[in-house]
PDB file of C-alpha atoms in Angstrom:
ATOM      1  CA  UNK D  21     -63.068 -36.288  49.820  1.00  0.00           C
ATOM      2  CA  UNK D  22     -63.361 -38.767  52.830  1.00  0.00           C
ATOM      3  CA  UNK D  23     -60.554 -40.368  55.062  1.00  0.00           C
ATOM      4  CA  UNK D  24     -61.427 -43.429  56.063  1.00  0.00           C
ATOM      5  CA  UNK D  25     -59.041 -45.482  58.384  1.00  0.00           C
ATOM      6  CA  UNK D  26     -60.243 -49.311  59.296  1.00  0.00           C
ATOM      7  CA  UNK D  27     -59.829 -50.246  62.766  1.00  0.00           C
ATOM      8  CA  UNK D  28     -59.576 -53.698  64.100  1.00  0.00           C
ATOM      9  CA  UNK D  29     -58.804 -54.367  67.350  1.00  0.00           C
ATOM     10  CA  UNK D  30     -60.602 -56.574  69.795  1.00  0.00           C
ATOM     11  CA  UNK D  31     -60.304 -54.524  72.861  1.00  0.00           C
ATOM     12  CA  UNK D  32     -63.025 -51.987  73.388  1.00  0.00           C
ATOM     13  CA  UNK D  33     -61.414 -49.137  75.172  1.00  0.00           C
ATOM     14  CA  UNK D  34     -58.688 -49.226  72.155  1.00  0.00           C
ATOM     15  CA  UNK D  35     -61.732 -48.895  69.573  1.00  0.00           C
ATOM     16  CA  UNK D  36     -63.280 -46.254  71.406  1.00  0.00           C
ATOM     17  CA  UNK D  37     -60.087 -44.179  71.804  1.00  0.00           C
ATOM     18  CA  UNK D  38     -58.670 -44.401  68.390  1.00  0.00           C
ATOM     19  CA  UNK D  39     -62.371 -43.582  67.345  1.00  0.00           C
ATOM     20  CA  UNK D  40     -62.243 -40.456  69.076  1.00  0.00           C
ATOM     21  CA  UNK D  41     -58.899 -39.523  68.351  1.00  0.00           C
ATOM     22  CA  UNK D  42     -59.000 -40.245  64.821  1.00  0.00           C
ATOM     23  CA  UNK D  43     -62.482 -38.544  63.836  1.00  0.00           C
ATOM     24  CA  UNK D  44     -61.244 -35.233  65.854  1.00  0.00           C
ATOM     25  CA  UNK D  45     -58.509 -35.512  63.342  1.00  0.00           C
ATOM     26  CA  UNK D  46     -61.001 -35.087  60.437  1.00  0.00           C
ATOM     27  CA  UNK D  47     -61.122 -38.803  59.458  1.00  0.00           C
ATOM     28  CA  UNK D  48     -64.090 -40.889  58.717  1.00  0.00           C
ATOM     29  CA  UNK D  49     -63.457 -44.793  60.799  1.00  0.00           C
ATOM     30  CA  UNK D  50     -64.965 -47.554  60.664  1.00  0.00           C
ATOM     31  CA  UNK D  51     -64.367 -49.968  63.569  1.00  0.00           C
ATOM     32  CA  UNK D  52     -64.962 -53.894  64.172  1.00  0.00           C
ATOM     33  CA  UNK D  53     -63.836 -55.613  67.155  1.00  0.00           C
ATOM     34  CA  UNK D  54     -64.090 -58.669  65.563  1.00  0.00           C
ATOM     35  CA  UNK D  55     -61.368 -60.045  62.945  1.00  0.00           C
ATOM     36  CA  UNK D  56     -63.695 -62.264  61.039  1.00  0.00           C
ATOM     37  CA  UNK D  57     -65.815 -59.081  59.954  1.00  0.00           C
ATOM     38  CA  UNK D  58     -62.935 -57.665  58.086  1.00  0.00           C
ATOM     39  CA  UNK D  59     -63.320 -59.327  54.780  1.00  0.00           C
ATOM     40  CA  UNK D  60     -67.009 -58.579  54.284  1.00  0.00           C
ATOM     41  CA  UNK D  61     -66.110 -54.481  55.288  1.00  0.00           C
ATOM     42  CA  UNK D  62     -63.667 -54.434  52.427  1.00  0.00           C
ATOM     43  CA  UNK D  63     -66.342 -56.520  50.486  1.00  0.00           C
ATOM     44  CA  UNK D  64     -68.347 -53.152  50.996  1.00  0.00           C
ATOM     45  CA  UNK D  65     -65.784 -49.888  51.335  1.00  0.00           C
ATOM     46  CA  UNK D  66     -61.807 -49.955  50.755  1.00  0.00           C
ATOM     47  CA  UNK D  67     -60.118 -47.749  53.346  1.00  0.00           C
ATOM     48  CA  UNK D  68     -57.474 -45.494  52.910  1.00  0.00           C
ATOM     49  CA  UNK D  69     -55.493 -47.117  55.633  1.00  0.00           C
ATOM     50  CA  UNK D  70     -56.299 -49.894  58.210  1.00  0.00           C
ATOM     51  CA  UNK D  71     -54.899 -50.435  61.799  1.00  0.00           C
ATOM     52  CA  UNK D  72     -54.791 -54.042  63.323  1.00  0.00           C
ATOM     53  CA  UNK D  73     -54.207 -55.286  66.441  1.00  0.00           C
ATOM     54  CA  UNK D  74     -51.478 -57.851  66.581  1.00  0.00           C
ATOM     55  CA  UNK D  75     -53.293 -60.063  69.301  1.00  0.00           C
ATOM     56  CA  UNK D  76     -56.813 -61.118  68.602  1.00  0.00           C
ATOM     57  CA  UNK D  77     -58.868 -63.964  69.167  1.00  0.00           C
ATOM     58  CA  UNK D  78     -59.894 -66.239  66.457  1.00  0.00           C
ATOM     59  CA  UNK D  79     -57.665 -64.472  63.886  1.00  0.00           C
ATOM     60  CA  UNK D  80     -54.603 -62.696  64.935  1.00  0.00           C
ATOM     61  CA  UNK D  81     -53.236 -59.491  63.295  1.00  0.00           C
ATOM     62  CA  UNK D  82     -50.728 -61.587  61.406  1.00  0.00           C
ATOM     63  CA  UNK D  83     -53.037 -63.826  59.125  1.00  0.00           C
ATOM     64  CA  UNK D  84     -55.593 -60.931  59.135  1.00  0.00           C
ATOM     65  CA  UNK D  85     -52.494 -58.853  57.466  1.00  0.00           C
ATOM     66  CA  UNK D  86     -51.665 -61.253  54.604  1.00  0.00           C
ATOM     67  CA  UNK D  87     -55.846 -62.033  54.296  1.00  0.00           C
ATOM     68  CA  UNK D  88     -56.035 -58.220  53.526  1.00  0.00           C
ATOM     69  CA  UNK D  89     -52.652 -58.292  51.458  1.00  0.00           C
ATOM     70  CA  UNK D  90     -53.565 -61.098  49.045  1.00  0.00           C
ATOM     71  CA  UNK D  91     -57.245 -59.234  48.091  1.00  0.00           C
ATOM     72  CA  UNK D  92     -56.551 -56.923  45.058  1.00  0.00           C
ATOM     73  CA  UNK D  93     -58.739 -54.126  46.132  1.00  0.00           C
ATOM     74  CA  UNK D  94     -56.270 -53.499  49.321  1.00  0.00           C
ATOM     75  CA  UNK D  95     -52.712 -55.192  48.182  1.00  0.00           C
ATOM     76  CA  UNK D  96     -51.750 -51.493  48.141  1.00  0.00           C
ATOM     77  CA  UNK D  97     -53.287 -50.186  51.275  1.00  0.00           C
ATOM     78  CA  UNK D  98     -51.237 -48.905  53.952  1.00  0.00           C
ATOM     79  CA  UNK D  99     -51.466 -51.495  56.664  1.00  0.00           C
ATOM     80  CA  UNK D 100     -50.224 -50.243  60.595  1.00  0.00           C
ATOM     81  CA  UNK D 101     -50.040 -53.463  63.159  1.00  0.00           C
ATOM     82  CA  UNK D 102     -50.834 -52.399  66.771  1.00  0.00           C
ATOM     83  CA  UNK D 103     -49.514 -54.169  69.655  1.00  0.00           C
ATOM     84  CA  UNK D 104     -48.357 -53.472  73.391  1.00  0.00           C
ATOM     85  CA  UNK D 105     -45.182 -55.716  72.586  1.00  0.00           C
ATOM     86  CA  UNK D 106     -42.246 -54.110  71.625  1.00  0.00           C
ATOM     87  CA  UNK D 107     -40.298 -57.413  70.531  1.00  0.00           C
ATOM     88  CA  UNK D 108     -38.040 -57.608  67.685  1.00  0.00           C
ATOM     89  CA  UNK D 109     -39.483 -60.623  66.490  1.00  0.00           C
ATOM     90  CA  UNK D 110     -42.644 -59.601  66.636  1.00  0.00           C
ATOM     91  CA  UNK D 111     -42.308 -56.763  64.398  1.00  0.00           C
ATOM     92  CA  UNK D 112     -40.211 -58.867  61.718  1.00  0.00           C
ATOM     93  CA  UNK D 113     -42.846 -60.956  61.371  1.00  0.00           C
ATOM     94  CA  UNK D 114     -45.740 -58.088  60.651  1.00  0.00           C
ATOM     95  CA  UNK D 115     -43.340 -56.429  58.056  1.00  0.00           C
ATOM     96  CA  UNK D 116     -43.282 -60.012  56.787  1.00  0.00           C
ATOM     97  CA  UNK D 117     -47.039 -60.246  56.633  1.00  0.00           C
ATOM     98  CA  UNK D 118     -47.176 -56.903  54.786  1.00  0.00           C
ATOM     99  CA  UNK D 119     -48.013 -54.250  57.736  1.00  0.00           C
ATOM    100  CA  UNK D 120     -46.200 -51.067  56.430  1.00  0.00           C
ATOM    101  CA  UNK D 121     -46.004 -49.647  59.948  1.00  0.00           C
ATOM    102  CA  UNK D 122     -45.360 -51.252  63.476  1.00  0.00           C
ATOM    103  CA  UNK D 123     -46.360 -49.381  66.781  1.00  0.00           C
ATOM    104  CA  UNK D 124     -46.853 -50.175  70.157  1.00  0.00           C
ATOM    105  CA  UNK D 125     -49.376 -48.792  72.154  1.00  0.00           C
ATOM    106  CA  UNK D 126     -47.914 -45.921  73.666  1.00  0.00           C
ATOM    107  CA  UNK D 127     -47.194 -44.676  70.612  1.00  0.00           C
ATOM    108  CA  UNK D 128     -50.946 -44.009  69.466  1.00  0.00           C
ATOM    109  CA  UNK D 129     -50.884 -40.267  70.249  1.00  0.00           C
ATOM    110  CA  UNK D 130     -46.985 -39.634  68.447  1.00  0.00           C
ATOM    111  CA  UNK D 131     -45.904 -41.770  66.309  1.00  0.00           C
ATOM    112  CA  UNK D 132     -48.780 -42.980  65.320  1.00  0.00           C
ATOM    113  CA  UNK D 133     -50.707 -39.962  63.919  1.00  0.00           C
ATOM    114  CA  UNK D 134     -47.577 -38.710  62.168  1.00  0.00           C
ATOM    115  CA  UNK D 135     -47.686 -41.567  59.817  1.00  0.00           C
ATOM    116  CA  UNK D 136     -50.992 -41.297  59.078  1.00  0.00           C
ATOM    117  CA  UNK D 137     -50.761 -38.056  58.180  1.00  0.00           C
ATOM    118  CA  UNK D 138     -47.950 -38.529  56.072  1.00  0.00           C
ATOM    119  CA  UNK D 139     -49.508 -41.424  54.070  1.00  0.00           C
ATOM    120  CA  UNK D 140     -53.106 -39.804  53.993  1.00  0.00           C
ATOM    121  CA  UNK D 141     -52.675 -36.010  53.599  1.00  0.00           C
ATOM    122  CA  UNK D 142     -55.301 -33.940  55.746  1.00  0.00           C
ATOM    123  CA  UNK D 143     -58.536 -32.799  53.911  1.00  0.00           C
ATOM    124  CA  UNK D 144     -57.185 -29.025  53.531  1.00  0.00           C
ATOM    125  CA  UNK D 145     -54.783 -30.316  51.457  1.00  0.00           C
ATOM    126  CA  UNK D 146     -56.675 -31.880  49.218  1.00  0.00           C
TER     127      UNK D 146
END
């Protein structure tokens, strides 16, 4: 059975890393650097999980979150927001929006991968 996490984030090198990070992990991911191309992937494929950054152009993390929230095929799809701020505020308002998980960037390699383990179990477990 495949494990497919969504990335979205509009900064190449973050793509590329969590790409390569994520598929030596065992999971399948699909990546878009642009927002806007978010609804028609889920049009196509629903992901087990889906990481957004907070800041991107045209359509930030925020209204992307509550986009993907109000669709029935992902209301219950574990949604992490991505960002290199750390402010209070900031992650208030992605709970808000419906992320389940809030992580800077520095946390990609700790954090990070323990939650997605824990909320999609590895493949020898299944």
């Amino acid at each position: 059975m495949s494990r497919t996490i969504l990335v979205v984030d509009d900064e190449l090198s973050m793509t590329h890393m969590l790409n390569l990070i994520l598929r030596k992990k065992g999971f399948e991911v699909l990546v878009t650097t642009d927002p806007l191309q978010v609804e028609g992937i889920l049009d196509t494929t629903t992901p087990d999980l889906i990481i957004l950054d907070y800041m991107m152009p045209g359509l930030d993390g925020i209204r992307l979150c509550r986009r993907i929230r109000d669709r029935l095929d992902t209301r219950q799809t574990p949604i992490f927001m991505l960002s290199a701020l750390s402010d209070v505020q900031v992650i208030r308002d992605s709970r808000a929006a419906g992320a389940d998980e809030y992580f800077t960037k520095d946390e990609l390699a700790t954090r990070m991968m323990h939650e997605i383990n824990r909320r999609i179990p590895p493949a020898s477990a299944m």
